Coordinates of C-alpha atoms in Angstrom, one line a residue:
M5 CA 0.6 -56.5 8.0
E6 CA 1.4 -52.6 7.2
K7 CA 2.9 -52.8 3.8
S8 CA 5.7 -50.3 3.0
V9 CA 6.2 -47.9 0.2
D10 CA 9.7 -47.0 -1.5
Q11 CA 10.5 -44.0 0.5
A12 CA 12.6 -42.4 -3.1
A13 CA 9.2 -43.3 -4.8
F14 CA 7.0 -41.5 -2.5
R15 CA 9.1 -38.5 -2.6
G16 CA 9.4 -38.1 -5.9
A17 CA 5.6 -38.6 -6.5
L18 CA 5.1 -36.1 -4.5
S19 CA 7.9 -33.5 -5.7
R20 CA 5.6 -33.2 -8.3
F21 CA 2.7 -31.6 -7.0
A22 CA 3.4 -27.7 -7.3
S23 CA 2.4 -25.7 -3.9
G24 CA 2.8 -22.1 -3.0
V25 CA 5.3 -21.1 -0.4
T26 CA 4.4 -20.3 2.9
V27 CA 6.4 -18.7 6.2
V28 CA 4.8 -19.6 9.0
S29 CA 5.3 -17.7 12.4
T30 CA 4.3 -17.8 16.0
Q31 CA 6.2 -16.2 19.2
H32 CA 6.5 -17.9 22.3
E33 CA 7.7 -16.4 25.3
G34 CA 9.1 -13.2 23.4
I35 CA 10.7 -15.0 21.3
D36 CA 9.8 -15.3 17.6
H37 CA 9.7 -18.6 15.7
A38 CA 8.7 -19.4 12.1
M39 CA 9.4 -22.1 9.4
T40 CA 8.5 -22.2 5.8
A41 CA 5.7 -24.9 4.9
S42 CA 4.3 -26.0 1.6
A43 CA 1.6 -28.1 3.2
F44 CA -0.2 -25.3 4.0
T45 CA -4.1 -25.1 2.5
S46 CA -7.4 -23.6 3.4
V47 CA -9.9 -25.8 5.2
S48 CA -13.1 -24.0 5.3
L49 CA -14.7 -20.6 4.6
I50 CA -17.5 -21.1 7.2
P51 CA -15.8 -20.9 9.7
P52 CA -12.4 -19.7 8.3
L53 CA -10.3 -22.8 8.6
V54 CA -6.8 -23.2 7.3
L55 CA -3.9 -26.1 7.8
V56 CA -0.6 -26.7 8.1
C57 CA 1.8 -29.1 9.5
S58 CA 4.6 -29.2 11.6
N59 CA 7.7 -31.1 12.0
K60 CA 7.0 -32.7 15.5
G61 CA 11.4 -32.6 16.0
S62 CA 11.6 -28.8 15.2
R63 CA 11.9 -26.1 18.0
F64 CA 9.1 -24.4 16.0
H65 CA 6.7 -27.1 16.7
D66 CA 7.2 -27.2 20.2
A67 CA 6.6 -22.8 20.6
V68 CA 3.5 -22.8 18.1
R69 CA 1.8 -25.9 20.2
E70 CA 2.2 -23.9 23.6
S71 CA 1.6 -20.2 21.7
R72 CA -1.5 -22.0 20.1
Q73 CA -1.3 -18.6 17.9
W74 CA 0.8 -18.2 14.4
G75 CA 0.8 -16.1 11.5
V76 CA 1.0 -17.0 7.7
S77 CA 2.7 -15.3 5.0
I78 CA 1.8 -16.5 1.6
L79 CA 4.9 -15.8 -0.4
S80 CA 5.7 -13.5 -3.5
E81 CA 8.3 -14.5 -5.6
H82 CA 10.5 -11.8 -3.9
G83 CA 10.2 -14.0 -0.6
R84 CA 12.7 -16.7 -2.3
E85 CA 15.8 -16.2 0.2
A86 CA 13.1 -15.5 3.4
S87 CA 11.7 -18.9 2.3
A88 CA 15.2 -20.4 1.9
W89 CA 16.2 -19.2 5.2
F90 CA 13.7 -20.4 7.0
A91 CA 13.5 -23.7 6.1
H92 CA 17.1 -23.7 6.8
R93 CA 17.5 -26.0 10.2
G94 CA 19.8 -24.6 12.7
R95 CA 19.8 -20.8 12.1
P96 CA 20.2 -18.7 14.9
L97 CA 17.0 -18.6 16.7
D98 CA 17.4 -15.0 18.2
T99 CA 18.7 -13.5 15.0
Q100 CA 16.6 -15.4 12.9
F101 CA 14.6 -12.1 11.9
A102 CA 17.3 -9.9 11.1
G103 CA 17.9 -8.7 8.0
I104 CA 14.4 -10.1 6.9
E105 CA 12.0 -7.5 6.5
H106 CA 8.8 -8.0 8.3
H107 CA 6.1 -6.4 10.1
R108 CA 3.9 -7.6 13.1
S109 CA 0.3 -8.9 12.8
P110 CA -2.6 -7.3 15.0
A111 CA -1.7 -10.0 18.2
G112 CA 2.0 -9.2 17.7
L113 CA 3.4 -11.8 15.1
P114 CA 5.9 -11.3 12.6
L115 CA 4.8 -12.0 8.9
L116 CA 7.2 -10.9 5.9
D117 CA 6.8 -7.9 3.7
H118 CA 7.5 -10.0 0.8
A119 CA 4.3 -11.7 0.2
L120 CA 0.6 -11.1 -1.3
A121 CA -1.5 -12.2 2.3
W122 CA -1.3 -12.8 5.5
L123 CA -3.6 -14.4 8.2
E124 CA -3.2 -15.3 11.8
C125 CA -4.8 -18.0 13.5
E126 CA -5.6 -19.8 16.5
T127 CA -5.0 -23.0 16.9
E128 CA -8.7 -25.0 16.5
V129 CA -7.4 -28.3 16.9
E130 CA -4.5 -30.8 16.2
H131 CA -4.4 -34.0 14.6
D132 CA -1.4 -36.8 14.6
G133 CA 0.2 -36.8 11.4
G134 CA 3.0 -39.4 11.5
D135 CA 6.6 -37.4 12.0
H136 CA 4.3 -34.2 11.7
V137 CA 1.6 -32.9 13.4
I138 CA -2.1 -30.9 11.7
L139 CA -2.5 -27.8 12.9
I140 CA -6.0 -26.2 12.1
G141 CA -6.2 -22.9 13.0
R142 CA -9.1 -20.8 12.7
V143 CA -8.2 -17.7 11.2
T144 CA -9.0 -14.5 13.2
W145 CA -7.6 -11.7 10.9
A146 CA -6.7 -11.4 7.0
Q147 CA -5.3 -9.1 4.7
Y148 CA -3.7 -9.2 1.3
Q149 CA -2.2 -7.0 -1.3
D150 CA -3.0 -6.5 -5.2
E151 CA 0.5 -4.2 -6.2
T152 CA 2.6 -8.0 -6.4
D153 CA 0.8 -11.1 -8.2
D154 CA 3.3 -13.4 -8.5
P155 CA 3.2 -16.4 -5.9
L156 CA 6.4 -18.1 -5.2
L157 CA 6.2 -21.4 -6.0
Y158 CA 7.8 -24.8 -5.1
Y159 CA 8.1 -27.4 -7.4
R160 CA 10.8 -30.7 -7.5
S161 CA 13.2 -28.8 -4.7
H162 CA 13.2 -25.6 -7.1
Y163 CA 11.5 -22.2 -6.9
G164 CA 9.6 -20.9 -9.8
T165 CA 6.4 -18.9 -10.2
I166 CA 3.2 -19.0 -12.6
I167 CA 3.1 -18.4 -16.5
R168 CA 0.0 -16.7 -17.4
Q169 CA -2.2 -18.0 -20.3
A170 CA -4.5 -15.2 -21.4
D171 CA -7.0 -18.0 -22.0
S172 CA -7.3 -18.9 -18.8
E173 CA -8.2 -15.9 -17.6
K174 CA -11.8 -15.1 -16.0
T175 CA -14.2 -13.2 -17.2
A176 CA -15.8 -11.1 -15.0
Y177 CA -19.4 -12.7 -14.4
R178 CA -22.2 -10.5 -16.0
G179 CA -25.2 -12.5 -14.5
G180 CA -28.2 -13.5 -16.3
A181 CA -28.9 -16.9 -18.3

């Protein structure tokens, strides 16, 4: 017999986990698709693998499964409006990037300008994850920038950024014993 968890308690518990915010994008049959995702993480350094979870009921899901190629924009705090836009269901597909500052990856995938880093991935494997599919992608290209260093965070249905504490900053490793 399967035990059931209280859905409100489950959602409430998960909302207490602060996460970075990404916009994951793909292109299928000449149309750009994107979704906001906080369910993103690194998997492996060798080989370079990351994962993202895609809702089976979204139009993005069908497009990314067909294309097997996707870009990840790891958003800075300046990407808040774009994050909210790409989280909104039912936005017009053909104009969803209109007014959103973006550029193209080497493979032609749309990437958001208001980001700290960008990745280009090829789907390596998929795993069932209930109402989502876990996509594990091999990173084929990566780039980051240092001009902006304030990540966009998501916590309890609110956006935020970090407050740095000077005593937590790492000092450069100097070697020796």
